[in-house]
Amino acid sequence: MIARLPIRIRLALAFTAVMAVLIAAAGYLLYDNVSQNVDQIINQGLEARAADAGQILQTEGPRQLTGRGEGFAQVLTVDGIVRSATPGLPKQALLTSGERQRAIKMPLVVDHVGVLEEHRVRLLGTYTRVDGSPAIVVVGAPLDDRDETLTNLRRLILVGGPIALVLASLAGFGVASGALRPVEAMRKRAAGISGETPGQRLPTSPANDEVRRLGDTLNEMLGRIDKTLERERAFVSDASHELRTPLAILKGELEVASHPTRTMQELRDAVSSAGEEADRLVRLSEDLLVVARADQSRLPIRREQLPLEVVLGRTVDRFTPRAASAGRTLTATPQAGYVVWGDELRLEQALSNLVDNAFCHGEGDIQIAAESIPAGTRLSVRDHGPGLPDGFSDVAFERFTRADAARGRGGAGLGLAIVKAIAQGHDGAVGIESIRGADGSIEGTTAWIDLPDNAASNDPNPSNTRPKVARPRKHQT
């Protein structure tokens, strides 16, 4: 039930409960302290009067006692016979037999009613000797003033305590409301923030407190969401742009093929061109799927021990016909017996994308290498082309990024992005840079994939490594 109440009301109730306990405790302690102080004052006065009366009786003997203020006194024998008393007192003894026996042993303080009409009085009985005979001196004082003082104090506590509690509760509610006002302001602002209003942030408190840190954290989260939305919008825009061109070409070729005046050769050319564009659409769709899964951290990675000689050799076999037709050489130099933990299909796909990038944008011979580095193992692809444009290495692995101005027209700009996604799926990293000679001239480009230590092993004969044999496999892009 309480959990359903607003936070400010729960805070006010908790504050009220604590204040109620504190006010009750303070009232009790105050009442007890005042009561003890008043009783102590009365008892000290009685002790002083008893001492004076005892001294007078020992020096002057029993005589008519005189009262002082509202006090009174009485001298009794141990049998309860009144030997002397102040005027106005009753003729019987003020102390009972049992009280007289206790007073003989030690001073006795008791409260009685009816000594002076119906008033409560406090009596002090002390043992002494009068004319050589044992006697008990009884002095007393009315408790009307004490009772009235404590009654007024009790009334003040019972009336003033609830008033103070109400005021404290209102103050607690006001403090809670004030403390939560920045949260309410953030809630109202958050209600108006959506994907159509990027860049908006929550208001934060000027104080460096928990609410301020909450607002800063939420604003940082909104910033990340804005970046993600911007990235997704760019992804959709770039994907739409990349899909538009092959679809337009495909539509045009189909229109050409469907025209009744076209020759058989023109029909064959149109169908062939349409097939090429369809293949391009398939590759682009698969690449977009890989990038989308990587963004969602759902890129499937199935790790197993892979001899690098087999992985690199299969990549060389796949691109050997293309290298021969282009008049270029493709070689691989893996370390013998070197094994990595990784996904066979994904690593081959990443290496194939790097090699394809070298064919499309590089020149000369291409070398694939595997080598040890302090962090694990590095798979690299080197070409001998004109290198990278200035600043391109920082964005080369971003989606839909191409260096067309310096390297000629490429594909959709997803090949290196897929390489990066596969490397991150293996907890690795990627890089690319231009290679410069001793004279500072550019001698080519090297792109690489770094796999961490837990993904690599230098054991030439791992016990659970199954040999890999080259087998035909459809290339996945």
Tab-separated table of C-alpha atoms in Angstrom:
chain	number	residue	atom	x	y	z
A	1	MET	CA	0.000	0.000	0.000
A	2	ILE	CA	2.712	2.462	1.007
A	3	ALA	CA	4.776	1.481	-2.030
A	4	ARG	CA	2.028	2.905	-4.266
A	5	LEU	CA	2.238	6.372	-2.698
A	6	PRO	CA	4.291	9.128	-4.352
A	7	ILE	CA	7.885	9.414	-3.210
A	8	ARG	CA	7.393	12.848	-1.652
A	9	ILE	CA	4.502	11.547	0.495
A	10	ARG	CA	6.517	8.503	1.547
A	11	LEU	CA	9.429	10.743	2.497
A	12	ALA	CA	7.091	13.047	4.430
A	13	LEU	CA	5.541	10.071	6.258
A	14	ALA	CA	8.950	8.681	7.152
A	15	PHE	CA	10.072	12.114	8.363
A	16	THR	CA	6.844	12.467	10.374
A	17	ALA	CA	7.344	9.058	12.006
A	18	VAL	CA	10.906	9.916	12.983
A	19	MET	CA	9.881	13.339	14.304
A	20	ALA	CA	7.007	11.768	16.294
A	21	VAL	CA	9.456	9.444	18.016
A	22	LEU	CA	11.903	12.290	18.668
A	23	ILE	CA	9.209	14.667	19.997
A	24	ALA	CA	7.749	11.945	22.242
A	25	ALA	CA	11.183	11.061	23.557
A	26	ALA	CA	12.064	14.739	24.072
A	27	GLY	CA	8.757	15.372	25.873
A	28	TYR	CA	9.234	12.383	28.136
A	29	LEU	CA	12.821	13.348	28.970
A	30	LEU	CA	11.810	16.975	29.593
A	31	TYR	CA	8.925	15.989	31.867
A	32	ASP	CA	11.064	13.496	33.769
A	33	ASN	CA	13.918	15.973	34.160
A	34	VAL	CA	11.653	18.789	35.433
A	35	SER	CA	9.867	16.385	37.792
A	36	GLN	CA	13.150	15.193	39.245
A	37	ASN	CA	14.448	18.760	39.644
A	38	VAL	CA	11.272	19.926	41.417
A	39	ASP	CA	11.307	16.880	43.706
A	40	GLN	CA	14.966	17.490	44.448
A	41	ILE	CA	14.287	21.097	45.407
A	42	ILE	CA	11.391	20.090	47.666
A	43	ASN	CA	13.418	17.325	49.292
A	44	GLN	CA	16.374	19.643	49.893
A	45	GLY	CA	14.046	22.155	51.574
A	46	LEU	CA	12.585	19.463	53.794
A	47	GLU	CA	16.050	18.201	54.740
A	48	ALA	CA	17.118	21.742	55.670
A	49	ARG	CA	14.012	22.307	57.822
A	50	ALA	CA	14.419	18.893	59.463
A	51	ALA	CA	18.019	19.715	60.351
A	52	ASP	CA	17.023	23.103	61.834
A	53	ALA	CA	14.186	21.552	63.842
A	54	GLY	CA	16.419	18.785	65.182
A	55	GLN	CA	19.066	21.274	66.276
A	56	ILE	CA	16.517	23.458	68.071
A	57	LEU	CA	14.964	20.458	69.843
A	58	GLN	CA	18.355	19.248	71.068
A	59	THR	CA	19.283	22.665	72.494
A	60	GLU	CA	15.957	24.017	73.701
A	61	GLY	CA	13.836	20.915	74.143
A	62	PRO	CA	10.281	20.414	72.841
A	63	ARG	CA	8.165	23.506	72.537
A	64	GLN	CA	5.521	24.832	70.259
A	65	LEU	CA	6.900	24.563	66.709
A	66	THR	CA	6.346	27.371	64.261
A	67	GLY	CA	5.678	26.912	60.539
A	68	ARG	CA	7.724	28.537	57.803
A	69	GLY	CA	5.833	29.532	54.714
A	70	GLU	CA	3.506	26.706	53.805
A	71	GLY	CA	5.624	24.138	55.623
A	72	PHE	CA	4.778	22.418	58.874
A	73	ALA	CA	6.469	20.157	61.447
A	74	GLN	CA	5.656	17.593	64.117
A	75	VAL	CA	7.664	15.824	66.843
A	76	LEU	CA	6.659	12.251	67.610
A	77	THR	CA	7.747	9.611	70.025
A	78	VAL	CA	8.593	6.219	68.591
A	79	ASP	CA	5.162	5.114	69.791
A	80	GLY	CA	3.411	7.788	67.758
A	81	ILE	CA	2.606	10.268	70.558
A	82	VAL	CA	2.669	13.874	69.365
A	83	ARG	CA	5.014	15.856	71.582
A	84	SER	CA	4.921	19.081	69.599
A	85	ALA	CA	3.455	20.379	66.300
A	86	THR	CA	2.953	23.529	64.292
A	87	PRO	CA	-0.516	25.109	64.575
A	88	GLY	CA	-3.239	23.728	62.321
A	89	LEU	CA	-2.039	20.169	62.211
A	90	PRO	CA	-4.277	17.286	63.305
A	91	LYS	CA	-3.657	15.753	66.748
A	92	GLN	CA	-2.750	12.322	65.370
A	93	ALA	CA	0.699	11.348	64.172
A	94	LEU	CA	1.543	12.143	60.555
A	95	LEU	CA	3.477	8.872	60.103
A	96	THR	CA	2.088	5.392	60.468
A	97	SER	CA	3.669	2.805	62.708
A	98	GLY	CA	5.520	1.165	59.851
A	99	GLU	CA	6.733	4.500	58.555
A	100	ARG	CA	8.027	5.440	62.031
A	101	GLN	CA	9.997	2.200	62.212
A	102	ARG	CA	11.552	2.914	58.847
A	103	ALA	CA	12.303	6.529	59.840
A	104	ILE	CA	14.228	5.271	62.902
A	105	LYS	CA	16.558	3.315	60.621
A	106	MET	CA	17.039	6.004	57.930
A	107	PRO	CA	15.446	9.273	56.802
A	108	LEU	CA	12.036	8.578	55.226
A	109	VAL	CA	10.299	10.560	52.452
A	110	VAL	CA	6.626	9.794	51.735
A	111	ASP	CA	3.696	11.515	50.046
A	112	HIS	CA	0.356	11.663	51.914
A	113	VAL	CA	-3.148	12.957	51.171
A	114	GLY	CA	-5.489	14.413	53.804
A	115	VAL	CA	-2.972	15.913	56.196
A	116	LEU	CA	-4.018	19.425	55.181
A	117	GLU	CA	-7.589	18.884	54.077
A	118	GLU	CA	-7.418	17.116	50.681
A	119	HIS	CA	-4.026	18.439	49.577
A	120	ARG	CA	-1.130	16.172	48.770
A	121	VAL	CA	1.871	16.761	51.012
A	122	ARG	CA	5.372	15.393	51.192
A	123	LEU	CA	6.698	14.324	54.572
A	124	LEU	CA	10.279	13.796	55.721
A	125	GLY	CA	10.808	11.863	58.939
A	126	THR	CA	14.204	11.747	60.663
A	127	TYR	CA	15.305	10.155	63.935
A	128	THR	CA	16.701	12.335	66.757
A	129	ARG	CA	16.806	12.543	70.584
A	130	VAL	CA	14.936	15.099	72.653
A	131	ASP	CA	15.836	15.464	76.360
A	132	GLY	CA	17.634	12.138	76.082
A	133	SER	CA	14.587	10.317	74.741
A	134	PRO	CA	14.291	9.012	71.182
A	135	ALA	CA	11.982	11.024	68.919
A	136	ILE	CA	11.063	11.441	65.286
A	137	VAL	CA	10.964	14.870	63.673
A	138	VAL	CA	8.496	15.093	60.808
A	139	VAL	CA	8.558	18.094	58.467
A	140	GLY	CA	6.294	18.515	55.471
A	141	ALA	CA	5.359	20.755	52.578
A	142	PRO	CA	2.300	20.812	50.280
A	143	LEU	CA	2.739	19.546	46.692
A	144	ASP	CA	0.150	21.820	45.094
A	145	ASP	CA	2.740	23.979	43.318
A	146	ARG	CA	4.683	20.931	42.164
A	147	ASP	CA	1.588	19.226	40.815
A	148	GLU	CA	0.395	22.395	39.101
A	149	THR	CA	3.823	22.931	37.500
A	150	LEU	CA	3.983	19.371	36.188
A	151	THR	CA	0.360	19.521	35.030
A	152	ASN	CA	1.056	22.672	33.024
A	153	LEU	CA	4.200	21.110	31.571
A	154	ARG	CA	2.311	17.948	30.657
A	155	ARG	CA	-0.424	20.009	29.017
A	156	LEU	CA	2.190	21.974	27.085
A	157	ILE	CA	3.824	18.758	25.830
A	158	LEU	CA	0.533	17.116	24.889
A	159	VAL	CA	-0.677	20.211	23.024
A	160	GLY	CA	2.574	21.615	21.711
A	161	GLY	CA	4.007	18.244	20.652
A	162	PRO	CA	1.346	17.506	18.000
A	163	ILE	CA	1.526	21.099	16.763
A	164	ALA	CA	5.304	20.806	16.430
A	165	LEU	CA	4.847	17.440	14.700
A	166	VAL	CA	2.403	18.921	12.171
A	167	LEU	CA	4.748	21.831	11.452
A	168	ALA	CA	7.702	19.456	11.107
A	169	SER	CA	5.683	17.224	8.773
A	170	LEU	CA	4.751	20.169	6.561
A	171	ALA	CA	8.380	21.242	6.537
A	172	GLY	CA	9.446	17.686	5.611
A	173	PHE	CA	6.899	17.574	2.789
A	174	GLY	CA	8.156	20.921	1.525
A	175	VAL	CA	11.783	19.785	1.656
A	176	ALA	CA	10.923	16.527	-0.153
A	177	SER	CA	8.958	18.419	-2.798
A	178	GLY	CA	11.817	20.844	-3.284
A	179	ALA	CA	14.354	18.035	-3.541
A	180	LEU	CA	12.226	16.228	-6.134
A	181	ARG	CA	11.408	19.356	-8.141
A	182	PRO	CA	14.459	18.865	-10.438
A	183	VAL	CA	13.352	15.263	-11.002
A	184	GLU	CA	9.872	16.453	-11.983
A	185	ALA	CA	11.428	19.012	-14.341
A	186	MET	CA	13.486	16.230	-15.936
A	187	ARG	CA	10.356	14.072	-16.259
A	188	LYS	CA	8.415	16.824	-18.024
A	189	ARG	CA	11.307	17.466	-20.403
A	190	ALA	CA	11.789	13.737	-21.029
A	191	ALA	CA	8.091	13.404	-21.928
A	192	GLY	CA	8.684	15.738	-24.875
A	193	ILE	CA	11.888	14.104	-26.164
A	194	SER	CA	11.552	11.698	-29.085
A	195	GLY	CA	13.418	10.537	-32.130
A	196	GLU	CA	11.976	13.506	-34.047
A	197	THR	CA	13.563	15.996	-31.629
A	198	PRO	CA	17.264	15.072	-31.475
A	199	GLY	CA	19.680	17.153	-29.462
A	200	GLN	CA	17.332	17.906	-26.557
A	201	ARG	CA	18.677	17.303	-23.082
A	202	LEU	CA	17.249	17.130	-19.574
A	203	PRO	CA	17.635	20.113	-17.220
A	204	THR	CA	20.086	19.475	-14.404
A	205	SER	CA	20.301	20.803	-10.881
A	206	PRO	CA	22.999	23.427	-10.152
A	207	ALA	CA	23.992	21.521	-7.018
A	208	ASN	CA	26.552	18.752	-7.353
A	209	ASP	CA	24.321	16.077	-5.824
A	210	GLU	CA	22.770	12.736	-6.734
A	211	VAL	CA	20.019	14.375	-8.799
A	212	ARG	CA	22.616	16.305	-10.795
A	213	ARG	CA	24.627	13.137	-11.432
A	214	LEU	CA	21.420	11.332	-12.464
A	215	GLY	CA	20.644	14.116	-14.937
A	216	ASP	CA	24.184	14.049	-16.338
A	217	THR	CA	24.008	10.272	-16.743
A	218	LEU	CA	20.652	10.458	-18.506
A	219	ASN	CA	21.928	13.228	-20.773
A	220	GLU	CA	24.942	11.107	-21.684
A	221	MET	CA	22.548	8.260	-22.456
A	222	LEU	CA	20.459	10.591	-24.648
A	223	GLY	CA	23.641	11.597	-26.430
A	224	ARG	CA	24.450	7.974	-27.160
A	225	ILE	CA	20.889	7.382	-28.342
A	226	ASP	CA	21.118	10.425	-30.627
A	227	LYS	CA	24.352	9.093	-32.088
A	228	THR	CA	22.783	5.672	-32.582
A	229	LEU	CA	19.716	7.172	-34.263
A	230	GLU	CA	21.910	9.359	-36.439
A	231	ARG	CA	23.983	6.336	-37.332
A	232	GLU	CA	20.872	4.312	-38.158
A	233	ARG	CA	19.440	7.141	-40.259
A	234	ALA	CA	22.731	7.374	-42.121
A	235	PHE	CA	22.748	3.611	-42.517
A	236	VAL	CA	19.241	3.617	-44.009
A	237	SER	CA	20.082	6.578	-46.240
A	238	ASP	CA	23.333	5.054	-47.475
A	239	ALA	CA	21.741	1.639	-47.947
A	240	SER	CA	18.892	3.216	-49.927
A	241	HIS	CA	21.406	5.062	-52.074
A	242	GLU	CA	23.439	1.933	-52.717
A	243	LEU	CA	20.342	-0.079	-53.549
A	244	ARG	CA	18.930	2.574	-55.840
A	245	THR	CA	21.674	2.320	-58.462
A	246	PRO	CA	21.570	-1.449	-59.140
A	247	LEU	CA	17.780	-1.420	-58.991
A	248	ALA	CA	17.629	1.413	-61.533
A	249	ILE	CA	20.096	-0.408	-63.812
A	250	LEU	CA	18.168	-3.654	-63.384
A	251	LYS	CA	14.902	-1.934	-64.256
A	252	GLY	CA	16.482	-0.304	-67.298
A	253	GLU	CA	17.926	-3.557	-68.580
A	254	LEU	CA	14.575	-5.307	-68.123
A	255	GLU	CA	12.879	-2.535	-70.050
A	256	VAL	CA	15.466	-2.941	-72.813
A	257	ALA	CA	14.962	-6.709	-72.842
A	258	SER	CA	11.200	-6.324	-73.051
A	259	HIS	CA	11.295	-3.940	-76.017
A	260	PRO	CA	10.043	-5.759	-79.146
A	261	THR	CA	12.545	-4.125	-81.554
A	262	ARG	CA	15.690	-5.309	-79.734
A	263	THR	CA	17.978	-7.792	-81.423
A	264	MET	CA	18.925	-11.127	-79.920
A	265	GLN	CA	22.417	-9.821	-79.040
A	266	GLU	CA	20.976	-6.773	-77.284
A	267	LEU	CA	18.609	-9.070	-75.412
A	268	ARG	CA	21.518	-11.281	-74.280
A	269	ASP	CA	23.513	-8.236	-73.168
A	270	ALA	CA	20.537	-6.851	-71.217
A	271	VAL	CA	19.917	-10.175	-69.471
A	272	SER	CA	23.622	-10.543	-68.665
A	273	SER	CA	23.751	-7.012	-67.231
A	274	ALA	CA	20.588	-7.668	-65.217
A	275	GLY	CA	22.163	-10.828	-63.785
A	276	GLU	CA	25.262	-8.884	-62.752
A	277	GLU	CA	23.140	-6.268	-61.002
A	278	ALA	CA	21.106	-9.018	-59.304
A	279	ASP	CA	24.349	-10.563	-58.017
A	280	ARG	CA	25.416	-7.161	-56.773
A	281	LEU	CA	22.094	-6.755	-54.964
A	282	VAL	CA	22.537	-10.170	-53.313
A	283	ARG	CA	26.069	-9.315	-52.156
A	284	LEU	CA	24.952	-5.911	-50.894
A	285	SER	CA	22.014	-7.448	-48.988
A	286	GLU	CA	24.291	-10.011	-47.343
A	287	ASP	CA	26.788	-7.300	-46.408
A	288	LEU	CA	24.039	-5.152	-44.914
A	289	LEU	CA	22.834	-8.133	-42.898
A	290	VAL	CA	26.333	-8.735	-41.475
A	291	VAL	CA	26.755	-5.070	-40.530
A	292	ALA	CA	23.296	-4.919	-38.957
A	293	ARG	CA	23.969	-8.032	-36.866
A	294	ALA	CA	27.317	-6.605	-35.776
A	295	ASP	CA	25.615	-3.381	-34.659
A	296	GLN	CA	23.215	-5.437	-32.552
A	297	SER	CA	26.075	-7.559	-31.116
A	298	ARG	CA	24.474	-10.640	-32.692
A	299	LEU	CA	27.146	-11.547	-35.244
A	300	PRO	CA	27.467	-15.333	-34.836
A	301	ILE	CA	31.042	-16.413	-34.057
A	302	ARG	CA	31.774	-20.141	-33.745
A	303	ARG	CA	35.316	-20.541	-32.439
A	304	GLU	CA	37.509	-23.537	-33.172
A	305	GLN	CA	41.198	-24.204	-33.640
A	306	LEU	CA	42.237	-23.281	-37.185
A	307	PRO	CA	45.691	-23.908	-38.742
A	308	LEU	CA	46.548	-20.646	-40.481
A	309	GLU	CA	48.235	-22.478	-43.337
A	310	VAL	CA	44.863	-23.888	-44.326
A	311	VAL	CA	42.933	-20.599	-43.886
A	312	LEU	CA	45.440	-18.517	-45.852
A	313	GLY	CA	45.937	-21.237	-48.451
A	314	ARG	CA	42.217	-21.463	-49.142
A	315	THR	CA	42.031	-17.659	-49.563
A	316	VAL	CA	44.896	-17.776	-52.084
A	317	ASP	CA	43.191	-20.597	-54.009
A	318	ARG	CA	39.970	-18.613	-54.217
A	319	PHE	CA	41.648	-15.519	-55.737
A	320	THR	CA	44.310	-17.215	-57.898
A	321	PRO	CA	42.158	-17.117	-61.085
A	322	ARG	CA	41.419	-13.447	-60.554
A	323	ALA	CA	45.109	-12.666	-59.980
A	324	ALA	CA	46.059	-14.556	-63.152
A	325	SER	CA	43.494	-12.681	-65.248
A	326	ALA	CA	44.759	-9.360	-63.838
A	327	GLY	CA	48.413	-10.262	-64.399
A	328	ARG	CA	49.198	-9.986	-60.685
A	329	THR	CA	50.686	-12.377	-58.124
A	330	LEU	CA	48.966	-13.452	-54.872
A	331	THR	CA	51.078	-15.235	-52.241
A	332	ALA	CA	50.655	-16.263	-48.580
A	333	THR	CA	53.407	-16.599	-45.947
A	334	PRO	CA	51.920	-18.113	-42.764
A	335	GLN	CA	54.087	-19.402	-39.950
A	336	ALA	CA	54.237	-23.192	-40.070
A	337	GLY	CA	52.076	-24.893	-37.450
A	338	TYR	CA	50.520	-21.615	-36.264
A	339	VAL	CA	46.973	-22.055	-34.915
A	340	VAL	CA	44.286	-19.508	-34.085
A	341	TRP	CA	40.981	-19.821	-32.277
A	342	GLY	CA	38.342	-18.381	-34.539
A	343	ASP	CA	35.372	-18.821	-36.817
A	344	GLU	CA	36.583	-20.393	-40.067
A	345	LEU	CA	33.904	-18.865	-42.288
A	346	ARG	CA	34.171	-15.385	-40.770
A	347	LEU	CA	37.986	-15.242	-40.857
A	348	GLU	CA	37.997	-16.385	-44.490
A	349	GLN	CA	35.368	-13.763	-45.241
A	350	ALA	CA	37.448	-11.029	-43.573
A	351	LEU	CA	40.639	-12.054	-45.409
A	352	SER	CA	38.715	-12.290	-48.685
A	353	ASN	CA	37.403	-8.750	-48.204
A	354	LEU	CA	40.925	-7.450	-47.558
A	355	VAL	CA	42.252	-9.248	-50.635
A	356	ASP	CA	39.328	-8.015	-52.747
A	357	ASN	CA	40.049	-4.462	-51.519
A	358	ALA	CA	43.683	-4.864	-52.573
A	359	PHE	CA	42.605	-6.036	-56.052
A	360	CYS	CA	40.115	-3.199	-56.461
A	361	HIS	CA	42.177	-0.318	-55.124
A	362	GLY	CA	45.789	-1.499	-55.083
A	363	GLU	CA	48.373	-2.382	-57.699
A	364	GLY	CA	51.147	-4.926	-58.138
A	365	ASP	CA	51.634	-8.132	-56.234
A	366	ILE	CA	49.587	-8.960	-53.113
A	367	GLN	CA	51.014	-10.704	-50.045
A	368	ILE	CA	48.986	-12.342	-47.262
A	369	ALA	CA	50.960	-12.855	-44.043
A	370	ALA	CA	50.468	-14.198	-40.527
A	371	GLU	CA	52.871	-13.140	-37.790
A	372	SER	CA	53.160	-12.983	-34.019
A	373	ILE	CA	52.697	-9.666	-32.227
A	374	PRO	CA	52.852	-8.892	-28.483
A	375	ALA	CA	49.045	-8.905	-28.239
A	376	GLY	CA	48.530	-12.171	-30.143
A	377	THR	CA	48.636	-12.749	-33.893
A	378	ARG	CA	48.253	-10.489	-36.943
A	379	LEU	CA	46.775	-11.389	-40.321
A	380	SER	CA	47.764	-8.802	-42.934
A	381	VAL	CA	47.259	-8.123	-46.641
A	382	ARG	CA	49.700	-5.876	-48.537
A	383	ASP	CA	49.511	-4.395	-52.003
A	384	HIS	CA	51.813	-2.047	-53.928
A	385	GLY	CA	49.372	0.647	-54.968
A	386	PRO	CA	49.326	4.422	-54.496
A	387	GLY	CA	48.475	4.268	-50.804
A	388	LEU	CA	45.666	5.963	-48.920
A	389	PRO	CA	44.432	9.543	-49.167
A	390	ASP	CA	45.311	11.771	-46.228
A	391	GLY	CA	43.107	11.058	-43.234
A	392	PHE	CA	41.354	8.105	-44.874
A	393	SER	CA	42.917	5.507	-42.564
A	394	ASP	CA	40.888	6.938	-39.648
A	395	VAL	CA	37.553	6.253	-41.386
A	396	ALA	CA	38.450	3.413	-43.749
A	397	PHE	CA	36.572	0.810	-41.692
A	398	GLU	CA	33.395	2.861	-41.334
A	399	ARG	CA	30.283	1.824	-43.245
A	400	PHE	CA	29.764	3.185	-46.773
A	401	THR	CA	33.185	4.841	-46.706
A	402	ARG	CA	35.145	4.879	-49.966
A	403	ALA	CA	38.251	6.595	-51.222
A	404	ASP	CA	36.895	6.916	-54.750
A	405	ALA	CA	38.527	10.252	-55.429
A	406	ALA	CA	42.005	8.790	-55.044
A	407	ARG	CA	41.518	5.064	-55.696
A	408	GLY	CA	38.843	4.807	-58.350
A	409	ARG	CA	35.275	3.633	-57.986
A	410	GLY	CA	34.741	0.834	-55.465
A	411	GLY	CA	31.770	-1.115	-54.186
A	412	ALA	CA	29.266	-0.133	-51.542
A	413	GLY	CA	31.904	0.700	-48.965
A	414	LEU	CA	30.966	-2.230	-46.698
A	415	GLY	CA	33.879	-4.607	-47.211
A	416	LEU	CA	36.201	-3.095	-44.608
A	417	ALA	CA	33.264	-2.447	-42.262
A	418	ILE	CA	32.551	-6.191	-42.334
A	419	VAL	CA	36.234	-6.902	-41.621
A	420	LYS	CA	36.010	-4.655	-38.565
A	421	ALA	CA	32.798	-6.345	-37.366
A	422	ILE	CA	34.366	-9.810	-37.687
A	423	ALA	CA	37.531	-8.710	-35.855
A	424	GLN	CA	35.506	-7.200	-33.008
A	425	GLY	CA	33.472	-10.408	-32.854
A	426	HIS	CA	36.797	-12.176	-32.136
A	427	ASP	CA	37.708	-9.502	-29.510
A	428	GLY	CA	40.320	-8.198	-31.933
A	429	ALA	CA	41.117	-4.996	-33.813
A	430	VAL	CA	41.797	-3.803	-37.351
A	431	GLY	CA	44.030	-1.233	-39.007
A	432	ILE	CA	45.199	0.066	-42.351
A	433	GLU	CA	48.065	2.335	-43.363
A	434	SER	CA	50.178	3.414	-46.300
A	435	ILE	CA	53.688	1.964	-46.532
A	436	ARG	CA	56.508	4.412	-47.127
A	437	GLY	CA	59.978	3.659	-48.363
A	438	ALA	CA	63.286	4.980	-47.139
A	439	ASP	CA	62.916	8.067	-49.325
A	440	GLY	CA	59.417	8.781	-47.985
A	441	SER	CA	57.592	7.671	-51.112
A	442	ILE	CA	54.472	5.523	-50.839
A	443	GLU	CA	55.113	1.895	-51.753
A	444	GLY	CA	51.674	0.414	-51.086
A	445	THR	CA	49.077	-0.269	-48.425
A	446	THR	CA	48.831	-2.791	-45.595
A	447	ALA	CA	45.556	-3.753	-43.911
A	448	TRP	CA	45.515	-6.117	-40.959
A	449	ILE	CA	43.428	-7.984	-38.395
A	450	ASP	CA	44.809	-8.433	-34.860
A	451	LEU	CA	43.535	-11.414	-32.852
A	452	PRO	CA	44.159	-11.417	-29.071
A	453	ASP	CA	46.223	-13.960	-27.153
A	454	ASN	CA	43.200	-16.002	-26.145
A	455	ALA	CA	42.413	-16.470	-29.837
A	456	ALA	CA	45.871	-17.727	-30.839
A	457	SER	CA	48.226	-20.585	-29.970
A	458	ASN	CA	51.831	-21.283	-31.043
A	459	ASP	CA	51.611	-24.992	-30.225
A	460	PRO	CA	52.500	-26.716	-33.541
A	461	ASN	CA	50.650	-29.884	-32.483
A	462	PRO	CA	47.589	-28.894	-30.422
A	463	SER	CA	45.910	-31.955	-29.005
A	464	ASN	CA	42.401	-30.948	-30.012
A	465	THR	CA	43.167	-29.483	-33.432
A	466	ARG	CA	41.613	-31.360	-36.300
A	467	PRO	CA	43.439	-30.985	-39.632
A	468	LYS	CA	41.811	-28.730	-42.167
A	469	VAL	CA	41.669	-29.806	-45.741
A	470	ALA	CA	40.920	-27.599	-48.695
A	471	ARG	CA	37.409	-28.134	-49.950
A	472	PRO	CA	35.156	-26.171	-52.285
A	473	ARG	CA	33.133	-23.544	-50.424
A	474	LYS	CA	30.867	-20.818	-51.685
A	475	HIS	CA	32.466	-17.485	-50.852
A	476	GLN	CA	30.433	-15.453	-48.339
A	477	THR	CA	30.685	-11.692	-48.693
